[in-house]
Amino acid sequence: MYVHGGFHHSDMWAFHLEDLTWDRIHDSTDEGPGSRFGHTIVGYDNKIWLYGGNQWGENIRDKARSDVWFLDPNTEKANRKWRFIGDGGGIKEGSSAWPPVRAHHAAALDHMTAMMYVYGGLRCPDGPCSCREDTWQYDLKRNKWRQLSTGNNPTSRYSHSMVFWNDALYVFGGESMVPYMYHNEIKSLPLAKWTQDEL
């Protein structure tokens, strides 16, 4: 099990389930994703993939991110570095080519297709916070996003859980802003019923 970041932390730890021991696999550093919270990580191809979240720092005005990084924990520690993949720089927000910034979203991975799915999240600019209700598919092999749409979206939310199983996404819990409420249901989103937005 891998744990990364949290507010002013940028280190990464591995918890070995066989002997119940911790191992710090990456020290705290301003390089790479830096200190952040509300992000997600998934494991694929012996690498750790990180997406989005809020970056922590006194001189950071807009903390929300939509960037993708990966780290190979199997390389020698001296050469172990985060690799930047992209952040949609130059792509206008609202485009279906890259998701807008967010934190406290959920991500789930389909290991068979190398697709990572991201749903929901929170956006807190200088004004009031708002929830995301969009769902995205990210191809880890091709570094390509596409937005998915369906008439059966859950209520927009953040701080929820999500898993991928049997060609469907299962969303549980979370909190919404409008209407303000907590969720206690499980929502199933079969991927076969989803359509791709026109790019």
PDB file of C-alpha atoms in Angstrom:
ATOM      1  CA  MET A   1       0.000   0.000   0.000  1.00  0.00           C
ATOM      2  CA  TYR A   2       1.353   3.430  -0.976  1.00  0.00           C
ATOM      3  CA  VAL A   3       0.725   6.713   0.831  1.00  0.00           C
ATOM      4  CA  HIS A   4       1.727  10.109  -0.566  1.00  0.00           C
ATOM      5  CA  GLY A   5       1.577  13.676   0.693  1.00  0.00           C
ATOM      6  CA  GLY A   6      -1.071  15.400   2.775  1.00  0.00           C
ATOM      7  CA  PHE A   7      -1.090  19.186   3.397  1.00  0.00           C
ATOM      8  CA  HIS A   8       2.579  20.173   3.925  1.00  0.00           C
ATOM      9  CA  HIS A   9       3.973  16.686   3.202  1.00  0.00           C
ATOM     10  CA  SER A  10       5.459  15.538  -0.105  1.00  0.00           C
ATOM     11  CA  ASP A  11       7.066  12.234   0.888  1.00  0.00           C
ATOM     12  CA  MET A  12       5.835   8.785  -0.147  1.00  0.00           C
ATOM     13  CA  TRP A  13       5.679   5.627   1.953  1.00  0.00           C
ATOM     14  CA  ALA A  14       5.059   1.969   1.211  1.00  0.00           C
ATOM     15  CA  PHE A  15       3.352  -0.309   3.727  1.00  0.00           C
ATOM     16  CA  HIS A  16       4.301  -3.955   3.270  1.00  0.00           C
ATOM     17  CA  LEU A  17       1.244  -6.073   4.010  1.00  0.00           C
ATOM     18  CA  GLU A  18       3.227  -9.292   4.439  1.00  0.00           C
ATOM     19  CA  ASP A  19       5.375  -8.170   7.381  1.00  0.00           C
ATOM     20  CA  LEU A  20       3.431  -5.027   8.399  1.00  0.00           C
ATOM     21  CA  THR A  21       6.373  -2.651   8.032  1.00  0.00           C
ATOM     22  CA  TRP A  22       6.759   0.837   6.548  1.00  0.00           C
ATOM     23  CA  ASP A  23       9.409   1.940   4.050  1.00  0.00           C
ATOM     24  CA  ARG A  24       9.914   5.524   2.904  1.00  0.00           C
ATOM     25  CA  ILE A  25      10.418   5.274  -0.844  1.00  0.00           C
ATOM     26  CA  HIS A  26      10.645   9.014  -1.597  1.00  0.00           C
ATOM     27  CA  ASP A  27      11.795  11.858   0.645  1.00  0.00           C
ATOM     28  CA  SER A  28      10.036  15.205   1.057  1.00  0.00           C
ATOM     29  CA  THR A  29      10.968  17.552  -1.775  1.00  0.00           C
ATOM     30  CA  ASP A  30       9.641  20.516  -3.719  1.00  0.00           C
ATOM     31  CA  GLU A  31      10.449  18.652  -6.926  1.00  0.00           C
ATOM     32  CA  GLY A  32       7.694  16.675  -8.573  1.00  0.00           C
ATOM     33  CA  PRO A  33       4.099  17.056  -7.374  1.00  0.00           C
ATOM     34  CA  GLY A  34       5.270  18.747  -4.174  1.00  0.00           C
ATOM     35  CA  SER A  35       3.167  18.928  -1.037  1.00  0.00           C
ATOM     36  CA  ARG A  36      -0.474  18.314  -1.811  1.00  0.00           C
ATOM     37  CA  PHE A  37      -3.719  16.873  -0.534  1.00  0.00           C
ATOM     38  CA  GLY A  38      -7.025  15.761  -2.025  1.00  0.00           C
ATOM     39  CA  HIS A  39      -5.216  13.983  -4.868  1.00  0.00           C
ATOM     40  CA  THR A  40      -5.422  10.369  -6.039  1.00  0.00           C
ATOM     41  CA  ILE A  41      -2.844   7.698  -6.840  1.00  0.00           C
ATOM     42  CA  VAL A  42      -3.193   4.385  -8.669  1.00  0.00           C
ATOM     43  CA  GLY A  43      -0.695   1.618  -9.373  1.00  0.00           C
ATOM     44  CA  TYR A  44      -0.054   0.313 -12.888  1.00  0.00           C
ATOM     45  CA  ASP A  45       2.913  -1.250 -14.699  1.00  0.00           C
ATOM     46  CA  ASN A  46       4.969  -1.216 -11.482  1.00  0.00           C
ATOM     47  CA  LYS A  47       4.598   2.572 -11.304  1.00  0.00           C
ATOM     48  CA  ILE A  48       2.672   4.947  -9.067  1.00  0.00           C
ATOM     49  CA  TRP A  49       0.467   7.403 -10.986  1.00  0.00           C
ATOM     50  CA  LEU A  50      -0.712  10.629  -9.342  1.00  0.00           C
ATOM     51  CA  TYR A  51      -3.475  12.941 -10.510  1.00  0.00           C
ATOM     52  CA  GLY A  52      -4.805  16.342  -9.402  1.00  0.00           C
ATOM     53  CA  GLY A  53      -5.421  17.578  -5.880  1.00  0.00           C
ATOM     54  CA  ASN A  54      -4.541  20.788  -4.067  1.00  0.00           C
ATOM     55  CA  GLN A  55      -0.914  21.854  -3.899  1.00  0.00           C
ATOM     56  CA  TRP A  56       0.201  23.232  -0.540  1.00  0.00           C
ATOM     57  CA  GLY A  57       2.309  26.361  -0.209  1.00  0.00           C
ATOM     58  CA  GLU A  58       2.133  29.923   1.056  1.00  0.00           C
ATOM     59  CA  ASN A  59       2.940  31.497  -2.313  1.00  0.00           C
ATOM     60  CA  ILE A  60       0.543  29.358  -4.354  1.00  0.00           C
ATOM     61  CA  ARG A  61      -2.561  31.383  -5.262  1.00  0.00           C
ATOM     62  CA  ASP A  62      -4.615  28.730  -7.023  1.00  0.00           C
ATOM     63  CA  LYS A  63      -3.880  25.441  -5.318  1.00  0.00           C
ATOM     64  CA  ALA A  64      -6.061  23.161  -7.473  1.00  0.00           C
ATOM     65  CA  ARG A  65      -4.282  21.017 -10.071  1.00  0.00           C
ATOM     66  CA  SER A  66      -5.079  18.745 -13.012  1.00  0.00           C
ATOM     67  CA  ASP A  67      -1.625  17.292 -13.561  1.00  0.00           C
ATOM     68  CA  VAL A  68      -0.406  13.725 -14.065  1.00  0.00           C
ATOM     69  CA  TRP A  69       2.856  12.345 -12.629  1.00  0.00           C
ATOM     70  CA  PHE A  70       4.375   8.915 -12.198  1.00  0.00           C
ATOM     71  CA  LEU A  71       7.067   7.406  -9.976  1.00  0.00           C
ATOM     72  CA  ASP A  72       8.824   4.072 -10.397  1.00  0.00           C
ATOM     73  CA  PRO A  73       9.431   2.757  -6.846  1.00  0.00           C
ATOM     74  CA  ASN A  74      11.650  -0.051  -8.174  1.00  0.00           C
ATOM     75  CA  THR A  75      14.464   2.205  -9.377  1.00  0.00           C
ATOM     76  CA  GLU A  76      17.430   2.857  -7.108  1.00  0.00           C
ATOM     77  CA  LYS A  77      16.502   5.449  -4.511  1.00  0.00           C
ATOM     78  CA  ALA A  78      19.233   7.844  -5.634  1.00  0.00           C
ATOM     79  CA  ASN A  79      17.678   7.923  -9.105  1.00  0.00           C
ATOM     80  CA  ARG A  80      14.044   7.702  -8.001  1.00  0.00           C
ATOM     81  CA  LYS A  81      12.258  10.801  -9.298  1.00  0.00           C
ATOM     82  CA  TRP A  82       8.745  11.878 -10.152  1.00  0.00           C
ATOM     83  CA  ARG A  83       8.180  12.201 -13.898  1.00  0.00           C
ATOM     84  CA  PHE A  84       5.831  14.892 -15.165  1.00  0.00           C
ATOM     85  CA  ILE A  85       3.371  13.722 -17.843  1.00  0.00           C
ATOM     86  CA  GLY A  86       1.188  16.790 -18.404  1.00  0.00           C
ATOM     87  CA  ASP A  87      -1.311  19.252 -16.981  1.00  0.00           C
ATOM     88  CA  GLY A  88      -3.336  20.307 -20.002  1.00  0.00           C
ATOM     89  CA  GLY A  89      -1.299  23.494 -20.333  1.00  0.00           C
ATOM     90  CA  GLY A  90      -2.638  25.590 -23.188  1.00  0.00           C
ATOM     91  CA  ILE A  91      -5.952  23.722 -23.272  1.00  0.00           C
ATOM     92  CA  LYS A  92      -8.898  25.964 -22.415  1.00  0.00           C
ATOM     93  CA  GLU A  93     -10.948  24.881 -19.393  1.00  0.00           C
ATOM     94  CA  GLY A  94     -14.188  23.332 -20.609  1.00  0.00           C
ATOM     95  CA  SER A  95     -12.480  21.428 -23.414  1.00  0.00           C
ATOM     96  CA  SER A  96     -13.060  17.681 -23.589  1.00  0.00           C
ATOM     97  CA  ALA A  97      -9.327  17.143 -24.267  1.00  0.00           C
ATOM     98  CA  TRP A  98      -8.208  17.532 -20.622  1.00  0.00           C
ATOM     99  CA  PRO A  99     -10.176  17.642 -17.344  1.00  0.00           C
ATOM    100  CA  PRO A 100     -10.439  20.913 -15.402  1.00  0.00           C
ATOM    101  CA  VAL A 101      -8.611  21.248 -12.086  1.00  0.00           C
ATOM    102  CA  ARG A 102     -10.041  19.462  -9.055  1.00  0.00           C
ATOM    103  CA  ALA A 103      -9.337  17.985  -5.631  1.00  0.00           C
ATOM    104  CA  HIS A 104     -11.069  15.469  -3.361  1.00  0.00           C
ATOM    105  CA  HIS A 105     -12.186  13.528  -6.428  1.00  0.00           C
ATOM    106  CA  ALA A 106     -12.069   9.745  -6.816  1.00  0.00           C
ATOM    107  CA  ALA A 107     -10.040   7.600  -9.219  1.00  0.00           C
ATOM    108  CA  ALA A 108     -10.264   3.921 -10.146  1.00  0.00           C
ATOM    109  CA  LEU A 109      -8.172   1.791 -12.481  1.00  0.00           C
ATOM    110  CA  ASP A 110      -9.052  -0.895 -15.009  1.00  0.00           C
ATOM    111  CA  HIS A 111      -5.836  -2.944 -15.036  1.00  0.00           C
ATOM    112  CA  MET A 112      -6.847  -4.875 -18.162  1.00  0.00           C
ATOM    113  CA  THR A 113      -7.127  -1.793 -20.382  1.00  0.00           C
ATOM    114  CA  ALA A 114      -4.751   0.568 -18.518  1.00  0.00           C
ATOM    115  CA  MET A 115      -7.586   3.072 -18.177  1.00  0.00           C
ATOM    116  CA  MET A 116      -7.898   5.308 -15.129  1.00  0.00           C
ATOM    117  CA  TYR A 117     -11.311   6.797 -14.386  1.00  0.00           C
ATOM    118  CA  VAL A 118     -11.802  10.073 -12.496  1.00  0.00           C
ATOM    119  CA  TYR A 119     -15.139  11.285 -11.215  1.00  0.00           C
ATOM    120  CA  GLY A 120     -16.300  14.403  -9.361  1.00  0.00           C
ATOM    121  CA  GLY A 121     -14.236  16.488  -6.978  1.00  0.00           C
ATOM    122  CA  LEU A 122     -14.159  19.992  -5.571  1.00  0.00           C
ATOM    123  CA  ARG A 123     -13.084  23.328  -7.015  1.00  0.00           C
ATOM    124  CA  CYS A 124     -12.421  26.199  -4.604  1.00  0.00           C
ATOM    125  CA  PRO A 125     -11.138  29.329  -6.363  1.00  0.00           C
ATOM    126  CA  ASP A 126     -11.226  32.744  -4.662  1.00  0.00           C
ATOM    127  CA  GLY A 127     -15.025  32.559  -4.523  1.00  0.00           C
ATOM    128  CA  PRO A 128     -17.406  29.845  -3.257  1.00  0.00           C
ATOM    129  CA  CYS A 129     -16.508  26.178  -3.726  1.00  0.00           C
ATOM    130  CA  SER A 130     -18.346  24.085  -6.293  1.00  0.00           C
ATOM    131  CA  CYS A 131     -18.531  20.350  -6.978  1.00  0.00           C
ATOM    132  CA  ARG A 132     -17.581  18.632 -10.193  1.00  0.00           C
ATOM    133  CA  GLU A 133     -20.002  16.126 -11.730  1.00  0.00           C
ATOM    134  CA  ASP A 134     -17.988  15.070 -14.766  1.00  0.00           C
ATOM    135  CA  THR A 135     -16.297  11.728 -15.417  1.00  0.00           C
ATOM    136  CA  TRP A 136     -13.061  11.219 -17.346  1.00  0.00           C
ATOM    137  CA  GLN A 137     -11.140   8.295 -18.762  1.00  0.00           C
ATOM    138  CA  TYR A 138      -7.343   8.493 -18.932  1.00  0.00           C
ATOM    139  CA  ASP A 139      -5.293   6.128 -21.093  1.00  0.00           C
ATOM    140  CA  LEU A 140      -2.074   5.538 -19.144  1.00  0.00           C
ATOM    141  CA  LYS A 141      -0.307   4.108 -22.197  1.00  0.00           C
ATOM    142  CA  ARG A 142      -1.187   6.892 -24.637  1.00  0.00           C
ATOM    143  CA  ASN A 143      -1.396   9.867 -22.245  1.00  0.00           C
ATOM    144  CA  LYS A 144      -4.814  10.782 -23.574  1.00  0.00           C
ATOM    145  CA  TRP A 145      -7.973  11.917 -21.802  1.00  0.00           C
ATOM    146  CA  ARG A 146     -11.559  11.686 -22.948  1.00  0.00           C
ATOM    147  CA  GLN A 147     -14.681  12.879 -21.220  1.00  0.00           C
ATOM    148  CA  LEU A 148     -17.506  10.408 -20.704  1.00  0.00           C
ATOM    149  CA  SER A 149     -21.151  11.364 -20.512  1.00  0.00           C
ATOM    150  CA  THR A 150     -24.313   9.561 -19.504  1.00  0.00           C
ATOM    151  CA  GLY A 151     -27.823  10.455 -18.475  1.00  0.00           C
ATOM    152  CA  ASN A 152     -27.353   8.597 -15.212  1.00  0.00           C
ATOM    153  CA  ASN A 153     -24.686  10.700 -13.469  1.00  0.00           C
ATOM    154  CA  PRO A 154     -24.613  10.724  -9.664  1.00  0.00           C
ATOM    155  CA  THR A 155     -25.242  14.031  -7.915  1.00  0.00           C
ATOM    156  CA  SER A 156     -22.104  16.176  -8.078  1.00  0.00           C
ATOM    157  CA  ARG A 157     -19.928  15.443  -5.054  1.00  0.00           C
ATOM    158  CA  TYR A 158     -16.484  15.248  -3.474  1.00  0.00           C
ATOM    159  CA  SER A 159     -14.708  13.107  -0.842  1.00  0.00           C
ATOM    160  CA  HIS A 160     -16.444  10.009  -2.178  1.00  0.00           C
ATOM    161  CA  SER A 161     -15.075   6.524  -2.896  1.00  0.00           C
ATOM    162  CA  MET A 162     -15.031   4.751  -6.248  1.00  0.00           C
ATOM    163  CA  VAL A 163     -13.946   1.324  -7.511  1.00  0.00           C
ATOM    164  CA  PHE A 164     -13.896  -0.344 -10.916  1.00  0.00           C
ATOM    165  CA  TRP A 165     -15.323  -3.849 -11.206  1.00  0.00           C
ATOM    166  CA  ASN A 166     -16.811  -5.905 -14.024  1.00  0.00           C
ATOM    167  CA  ASP A 167     -16.875  -3.055 -16.569  1.00  0.00           C
ATOM    168  CA  ALA A 168     -18.608  -0.623 -14.224  1.00  0.00           C
ATOM    169  CA  LEU A 169     -17.737   2.153 -11.800  1.00  0.00           C
ATOM    170  CA  TYR A 170     -19.232   2.026  -8.314  1.00  0.00           C
ATOM    171  CA  VAL A 171     -19.456   5.328  -6.433  1.00  0.00           C
ATOM    172  CA  PHE A 172     -20.195   5.482  -2.711  1.00  0.00           C
ATOM    173  CA  GLY A 173     -20.769   8.337  -0.289  1.00  0.00           C
ATOM    174  CA  GLY A 174     -19.350  11.826  -0.495  1.00  0.00           C
ATOM    175  CA  GLU A 175     -20.637  15.326   0.117  1.00  0.00           C
ATOM    176  CA  SER A 176     -22.415  17.794  -2.194  1.00  0.00           C
ATOM    177  CA  MET A 177     -22.574  21.583  -2.163  1.00  0.00           C
ATOM    178  CA  VAL A 178     -25.823  22.192  -4.094  1.00  0.00           C
ATOM    179  CA  PRO A 179     -27.939  20.816  -2.631  1.00  0.00           C
ATOM    180  CA  TYR A 180     -25.793  20.572   0.497  1.00  0.00           C
ATOM    181  CA  MET A 181     -26.003  16.969   1.617  1.00  0.00           C
ATOM    182  CA  TYR A 182     -24.081  13.840   2.543  1.00  0.00           C
ATOM    183  CA  HIS A 183     -24.519  10.673   0.480  1.00  0.00           C
ATOM    184  CA  ASN A 184     -24.909   7.132   1.745  1.00  0.00           C
ATOM    185  CA  GLU A 185     -25.878   5.267  -1.409  1.00  0.00           C
ATOM    186  CA  ILE A 186     -23.946   3.187  -3.957  1.00  0.00           C
ATOM    187  CA  LYS A 187     -24.287   4.320  -7.558  1.00  0.00           C
ATOM    188  CA  SER A 188     -23.416   1.890 -10.376  1.00  0.00           C
ATOM    189  CA  LEU A 189     -22.247   3.332 -13.686  1.00  0.00           C
ATOM    190  CA  PRO A 190     -21.856   0.607 -16.345  1.00  0.00           C
ATOM    191  CA  LEU A 191     -19.275   1.777 -18.856  1.00  0.00           C
ATOM    192  CA  ALA A 192     -21.128   0.144 -21.753  1.00  0.00           C
ATOM    193  CA  LYS A 193     -23.847   2.786 -21.392  1.00  0.00           C
ATOM    194  CA  TRP A 194     -21.448   5.721 -21.563  1.00  0.00           C
ATOM    195  CA  THR A 195     -20.766   7.730 -24.690  1.00  0.00           C
ATOM    196  CA  GLN A 196     -17.798   9.819 -25.694  1.00  0.00           C
ATOM    197  CA  ASP A 197     -18.265  13.570 -26.034  1.00  0.00           C
ATOM    198  CA  GLU A 198     -17.312  14.980 -29.391  1.00  0.00           C
ATOM    199  CA  LEU A 199     -13.755  16.303 -29.291  1.00  0.00           C
TER     200      LEU A 199
END
